[in-house]
Amino acid sequence: MPNTVLMLSKETISTMKDYYKANLKDSTPPGAHFAAKSTTFSIAAYHSGKVLFQGKEAEKEAAKWGTEKNIVSTKKNVPKSSSTLPTGITTMSLIGTDEVGTGDYFGPITVVAAFVRQDQLELLKEYGVKDSKHLTDPIIIEIAKKLIKTIPYSLLTLPNEKYNERQAKGWTQGKIKAVLHNQAILHLLNKIQPVQPEGILIDQFAERAIYYKHIKDQPSIVRENVLFSTKAESIHLSVAAASIIARYAFLLAMDQLSEEAGITLSKGAGAKVDLAAAKLIKKHGVDKLGHFVKLHFANTGKAKKLSL
């Protein structure tokens, strides 16, 4: 049975209990704060902060309350071992892909595919390219400005309106990301023709079979030499470069949205975000919220209460 486990705050769990009051079960598992069940999912929230979502719509329901930063585990998305990667992958000429923004309430999702040739690896190291989680935003901006003049890349930005439309149609974040990754790879392959990469490395967010299930209805699908690995940013600089460019694009988009909003929009999905969203509602009205945010996040309900 598909399941997702989030690590959430006591305040969020309390809000959840009230949200699911019509679905609460009379009995709870040992150590649980509450348990709820519907026809398509079940939830068990524990005093430790872990919340277990199970059922065919577990991922979709979990996305209402947490982001990828909160995910402890997703059983159906257990990644394949990186031992399946070819020997010498770190020095190959690869396309790498990564995304930014899926865990942020404000701002778009940005997905980048970047092609790094073997003879460019040392130059990228000199630029300081590495796992973006170990870089500050100012450093990311500095490196990204060099990268976009050095390597071929494809950037796709999904604005909030389109994100919310797809989510309302039942698309999970996994499907949204898979479609964007596939499109970015297709665009880049066309851009670098007739050159062919030795492989395509995706920073893994879903098992291979799930990834291809998400994109089965797409008109063109890239399958040849596609590799998946978690922590891919530390495996090949093409993925690290893709992540840096995606973060740069996300930061630029956030600056633009902040200018439109007339207030500084916070990153992430914490308490500061709730306050900023409440100010936004007071300033522009709740109907404008979908232009700035991912509406299905739990932050929407909190912001509405704070704006009253």
C-alpha positions as a Python dict, from the first residue, in 0.01 Angstrom:
ca = {
    (1, 'M'): (0, 0, 0),
    (2, 'P'): (145, 340, -95),
    (3, 'N'): (235, 550, 206),
    (4, 'T'): (404, 878, 293),
    (5, 'V'): (539, 982, 631),
    (6, 'L'): (577, 1351, 720),
    (7, 'M'): (742, 1512, 1020),
    (8, 'L'): (515, 1798, 1131),
    (9, 'S'): (484, 2042, 1421),
    (10, 'K'): (239, 1997, 1708),
    (11, 'E'): (50, 2303, 1587),
    (12, 'T'): (6, 2157, 1240),
    (13, 'I'): (-105, 1822, 1379),
    (14, 'S'): (-362, 1998, 1598),
    (15, 'T'): (-490, 2185, 1291),
    (16, 'M'): (-508, 1854, 1103),
    (17, 'K'): (-716, 1694, 1375),
    (18, 'D'): (-972, 1971, 1345),
    (19, 'Y'): (-961, 1953, 964),
    (20, 'Y'): (-1035, 1578, 964),
    (21, 'K'): (-1286, 1582, 1249),
    (22, 'A'): (-1555, 1426, 1028),
    (23, 'N'): (-1321, 1134, 952),
    (24, 'L'): (-1175, 1073, 1300),
    (25, 'K'): (-1160, 713, 1418),
    (26, 'D'): (-1273, 616, 1766),
    (27, 'S'): (-955, 421, 1833),
    (28, 'T'): (-595, 529, 1773),
    (29, 'P'): (-269, 331, 1741),
    (30, 'P'): (-34, 333, 2041),
    (31, 'G'): (144, 667, 2068),
    (32, 'A'): (-91, 839, 1823),
    (33, 'H'): (-255, 1178, 1874),
    (34, 'F'): (-537, 1093, 1635),
    (35, 'A'): (-630, 866, 1345),
    (36, 'A'): (-863, 940, 1054),
    (37, 'K'): (-991, 740, 760),
    (38, 'S'): (-1172, 815, 433),
    (39, 'T'): (-1251, 599, 132),
    (40, 'T'): (-921, 684, -38),
    (41, 'F'): (-671, 740, 244),
    (42, 'S'): (-605, 693, 614),
    (43, 'I'): (-398, 905, 853),
    (44, 'A'): (-226, 835, 1183),
    (45, 'A'): (-63, 1133, 1359),
    (46, 'Y'): (181, 1047, 1637),
    (47, 'H'): (297, 1246, 1939),
    (48, 'S'): (652, 1223, 1800),
    (49, 'G'): (547, 1450, 1513),
    (50, 'K'): (539, 1177, 1251),
    (51, 'V'): (222, 1157, 1044),
    (52, 'L'): (154, 847, 834),
    (53, 'F'): (-62, 875, 521),
    (54, 'Q'): (-176, 551, 355),
    (55, 'G'): (-400, 463, 63),
    (56, 'K'): (-424, 535, -308),
    (57, 'E'): (-442, 913, -249),
    (58, 'A'): (-185, 921, 32),
    (59, 'E'): (65, 1132, -163),
    (60, 'K'): (-200, 1382, -271),
    (61, 'E'): (-338, 1418, 82),
    (62, 'A'): (9, 1449, 237),
    (63, 'A'): (90, 1731, -5),
    (64, 'K'): (-177, 1943, 166),
    (65, 'W'): (24, 1946, 486),
    (66, 'G'): (388, 1907, 407),
    (67, 'T'): (658, 1962, 153),
    (68, 'E'): (952, 1754, 39),
    (69, 'K'): (1151, 1896, 329),
    (70, 'N'): (902, 1733, 569),
    (71, 'I'): (900, 1392, 404),
    (72, 'V'): (1052, 1118, 619),
    (73, 'S'): (978, 841, 372),
    (74, 'T'): (757, 748, 80),
    (75, 'K'): (727, 375, 52),
    (76, 'K'): (621, 353, -310),
    (77, 'N'): (906, 583, -412),
    (78, 'V'): (1194, 390, -260),
    (79, 'P'): (1485, 479, -486),
    (80, 'K'): (1699, 225, -663),
    (81, 'S'): (2051, 187, -539),
    (82, 'S'): (2308, 412, -700),
    (83, 'S'): (2509, 92, -759),
    (84, 'T'): (2309, 57, -1083),
    (85, 'L'): (2486, 365, -1219),
    (86, 'P'): (2761, 302, -1475),
    (87, 'T'): (3123, 294, -1369),
    (88, 'G'): (3297, 624, -1429),
    (89, 'I'): (2975, 827, -1437),
    (90, 'T'): (3138, 1119, -1254),
    (91, 'T'): (3361, 1196, -1555),
    (92, 'M'): (3106, 1137, -1832),
    (93, 'S'): (2945, 1402, -2053),
    (94, 'L'): (2596, 1409, -1908),
    (95, 'I'): (2266, 1591, -1901),
    (96, 'G'): (2156, 1639, -1541),
    (97, 'T'): (1817, 1757, -1418),
    (98, 'D'): (1684, 1902, -1095),
    (99, 'E'): (1397, 2116, -970),
    (100, 'V'): (1341, 2393, -714),
    (101, 'G'): (1029, 2536, -552),
    (102, 'T'): (822, 2227, -478),
    (103, 'G'): (854, 2284, -104),
    (104, 'D'): (791, 2658, -118),
    (105, 'Y'): (441, 2800, -67),
    (106, 'F'): (522, 3115, -262),
    (107, 'G'): (676, 3108, -605),
    (108, 'P'): (685, 2878, -906),
    (109, 'I'): (846, 2543, -968),
    (110, 'T'): (1161, 2575, -1177),
    (111, 'V'): (1309, 2272, -1354),
    (112, 'V'): (1642, 2272, -1534),
    (113, 'A'): (1821, 2024, -1756),
    (114, 'A'): (2191, 2109, -1800),
    (115, 'F'): (2452, 1950, -2027),
    (116, 'V'): (2808, 1933, -1899),
    (117, 'R'): (3080, 1789, -2120),
    (118, 'Q'): (3367, 1593, -1974),
    (119, 'D'): (3613, 1869, -2071),
    (120, 'Q'): (3408, 2126, -1874),
    (121, 'L'): (3411, 1946, -1540),
    (122, 'E'): (3728, 2112, -1409),
    (123, 'L'): (3604, 2457, -1512),
    (124, 'L'): (3277, 2404, -1323),
    (125, 'K'): (3475, 2299, -1017),
    (126, 'E'): (3666, 2628, -1045),
    (127, 'Y'): (3333, 2811, -1055),
    (128, 'G'): (3248, 2644, -724),
    (129, 'V'): (2974, 2416, -859),
    (130, 'K'): (2869, 2158, -602),
    (131, 'D'): (2559, 2040, -418),
    (132, 'S'): (2349, 2358, -391),
    (133, 'K'): (2233, 2264, -41),
    (134, 'H'): (2583, 2362, 72),
    (135, 'L'): (2572, 2702, -101),
    (136, 'T'): (2413, 3029, 9),
    (137, 'D'): (2176, 3211, -225),
    (138, 'P'): (2425, 3494, -299),
    (139, 'I'): (2688, 3235, -399),
    (140, 'I'): (2432, 3047, -608),
    (141, 'I'): (2349, 3368, -795),
    (142, 'E'): (2716, 3436, -859),
    (143, 'I'): (2783, 3085, -992),
    (144, 'A'): (2460, 3069, -1195),
    (145, 'K'): (2550, 3387, -1386),
    (146, 'K'): (2868, 3211, -1503),
    (147, 'L'): (2696, 2881, -1579),
    (148, 'I'): (2428, 3025, -1806),
    (149, 'K'): (2706, 3168, -2026),
    (150, 'T'): (2908, 2844, -2024),
    (151, 'I'): (2685, 2539, -2061),
    (152, 'P'): (2373, 2453, -2263),
    (153, 'Y'): (2064, 2428, -2047),
    (154, 'S'): (1685, 2426, -2063),
    (155, 'L'): (1479, 2607, -1799),
    (156, 'L'): (1108, 2551, -1745),
    (157, 'T'): (914, 2767, -1501),
    (158, 'L'): (566, 2660, -1392),
    (159, 'P'): (381, 2964, -1253),
    (160, 'N'): (142, 2924, -965),
    (161, 'E'): (-175, 2962, -1173),
    (162, 'K'): (-79, 2665, -1392),
    (163, 'Y'): (43, 2467, -1092),
    (164, 'N'): (-290, 2520, -915),
    (165, 'E'): (-485, 2424, -1227),
    (166, 'R'): (-299, 2095, -1258),
    (167, 'Q'): (-324, 2021, -887),
    (168, 'A'): (-699, 2085, -898),
    (169, 'K'): (-724, 1829, -1180),
    (170, 'G'): (-567, 1568, -955),
    (171, 'W'): (-204, 1594, -1061),
    (172, 'T'): (34, 1512, -778),
    (173, 'Q'): (360, 1698, -737),
    (174, 'G'): (531, 1383, -858),
    (175, 'K'): (344, 1393, -1188),
    (176, 'I'): (400, 1767, -1229),
    (177, 'K'): (773, 1724, -1174),
    (178, 'A'): (802, 1423, -1403),
    (179, 'V'): (630, 1604, -1690),
    (180, 'L'): (853, 1909, -1647),
    (181, 'H'): (1173, 1703, -1626),
    (182, 'N'): (1082, 1513, -1943),
    (183, 'Q'): (1004, 1838, -2128),
    (184, 'A'): (1326, 2006, -2013),
    (185, 'I'): (1532, 1707, -2132),
    (186, 'L'): (1357, 1707, -2472),
    (187, 'H'): (1423, 2079, -2516),
    (188, 'L'): (1790, 2041, -2428),
    (189, 'L'): (1845, 1737, -2651),
    (190, 'N'): (1709, 1942, -2940),
    (191, 'K'): (1928, 2238, -2845),
    (192, 'I'): (2255, 2041, -2843),
    (193, 'Q'): (2195, 1837, -3160),
    (194, 'P'): (2381, 1662, -3318),
    (195, 'V'): (2578, 1611, -2996),
    (196, 'Q'): (2452, 1322, -2786),
    (197, 'P'): (2520, 1295, -2411),
    (198, 'E'): (2660, 975, -2268),
    (199, 'G'): (2363, 964, -2035),
    (200, 'I'): (2087, 1160, -1863),
    (201, 'L'): (2090, 1171, -1483),
    (202, 'I'): (1774, 1272, -1298),
    (203, 'D'): (1790, 1371, -933),
    (204, 'Q'): (1549, 1102, -826),
    (205, 'F'): (1213, 1196, -675),
    (206, 'A'): (1029, 880, -785),
    (207, 'E'): (1116, 523, -878),
    (208, 'R'): (1173, 473, -1251),
    (209, 'A'): (842, 291, -1305),
    (210, 'I'): (647, 563, -1123),
    (211, 'Y'): (826, 837, -1318),
    (212, 'Y'): (731, 682, -1651),
    (213, 'K'): (377, 614, -1532),
    (214, 'H'): (344, 987, -1461),
    (215, 'I'): (444, 1082, -1816),
    (216, 'K'): (284, 798, -2014),
    (217, 'D'): (37, 1038, -2179),
    (218, 'Q'): (305, 1280, -2301),
    (219, 'P'): (351, 1308, -2681),
    (220, 'S'): (730, 1252, -2659),
    (221, 'I'): (910, 1062, -2385),
    (222, 'V'): (1286, 1033, -2333),
    (223, 'R'): (1382, 679, -2233),
    (224, 'E'): (1728, 612, -2378),
    (225, 'N'): (2019, 625, -2132),
    (226, 'V'): (1806, 783, -1858),
    (227, 'L'): (1947, 721, -1510),
    (228, 'F'): (1796, 793, -1170),
    (229, 'S'): (1972, 847, -839),
    (230, 'T'): (1910, 1019, -510),
    (231, 'K'): (2172, 1275, -407),
    (232, 'A'): (2257, 1307, -778),
    (233, 'E'): (2402, 1656, -717),
    (234, 'S'): (2696, 1489, -546),
    (235, 'I'): (2736, 1230, -824),
    (236, 'H'): (2772, 1453, -1131),
    (237, 'L'): (2825, 1825, -1175),
    (238, 'S'): (2555, 1843, -1444),
    (239, 'V'): (2289, 1786, -1178),
    (240, 'A'): (2457, 2031, -941),
    (241, 'A'): (2466, 2289, -1221),
    (242, 'A'): (2100, 2225, -1303),
    (243, 'S'): (2008, 2276, -938),
    (244, 'I'): (2202, 2602, -916),
    (245, 'I'): (2043, 2746, -1231),
    (246, 'A'): (1697, 2634, -1114),
    (247, 'R'): (1752, 2802, -777),
    (248, 'Y'): (1871, 3120, -950),
    (249, 'A'): (1557, 3127, -1166),
    (250, 'F'): (1341, 3065, -860),
    (251, 'L'): (1503, 3354, -671),
    (252, 'L'): (1447, 3589, -965),
    (253, 'A'): (1083, 3481, -983),
    (254, 'M'): (1041, 3541, -609),
    (255, 'D'): (1184, 3891, -645),
    (256, 'Q'): (936, 3963, -924),
    (257, 'L'): (642, 3827, -724),
    (258, 'S'): (747, 4029, -418),
    (259, 'E'): (751, 4341, -632),
    (260, 'E'): (402, 4261, -761),
    (261, 'A'): (278, 4188, -410),
    (262, 'G'): (425, 4504, -261),
    (263, 'I'): (568, 4298, 25),
    (264, 'T'): (865, 4066, 69),
    (265, 'L'): (748, 3708, 17),
    (266, 'S'): (914, 3449, 238),
    (267, 'K'): (1063, 3123, 112),
    (268, 'G'): (969, 2782, 249),
    (269, 'A'): (641, 2696, 416),
    (270, 'G'): (680, 2802, 780),
    (271, 'A'): (518, 3055, 1011),
    (272, 'K'): (673, 3356, 834),
    (273, 'V'): (506, 3241, 516),
    (274, 'D'): (167, 3231, 687),
    (275, 'L'): (209, 3591, 803),
    (276, 'A'): (320, 3710, 459),
    (277, 'A'): (25, 3534, 294),
    (278, 'A'): (-215, 3695, 545),
    (279, 'K'): (-75, 4038, 456),
    (280, 'L'): (-116, 3953, 90),
    (281, 'I'): (-481, 3861, 140),
    (282, 'K'): (-548, 4189, 323),
    (283, 'K'): (-370, 4387, 54),
    (284, 'H'): (-498, 4220, -263),
    (285, 'G'): (-786, 3996, -157),
    (286, 'V'): (-806, 3618, -131),
    (287, 'D'): (-897, 3582, -500),
    (288, 'K'): (-547, 3698, -599),
    (289, 'L'): (-373, 3445, -376),
    (290, 'G'): (-347, 3179, -647),
    (291, 'H'): (-115, 3401, -850),
    (292, 'F'): (144, 3391, -573),
    (293, 'V'): (105, 3056, -395),
    (294, 'K'): (45, 2683, -421),
    (295, 'L'): (-310, 2686, -292),
    (296, 'H'): (-332, 2327, -166),
    (297, 'F'): (-61, 2382, 97),
    (298, 'A'): (-188, 2397, 455),
    (299, 'N'): (-52, 2754, 469),
    (300, 'T'): (-360, 2876, 279),
    (301, 'G'): (-597, 2789, 562),
    (302, 'K'): (-364, 2939, 822),
    (303, 'A'): (-323, 3261, 625),
    (304, 'K'): (-697, 3301, 581),
    (305, 'K'): (-747, 3274, 958),
    (306, 'L'): (-469, 3522, 1027),
    (307, 'S'): (-615, 3771, 779),
    (308, 'L'): (-950, 3790, 956),
}
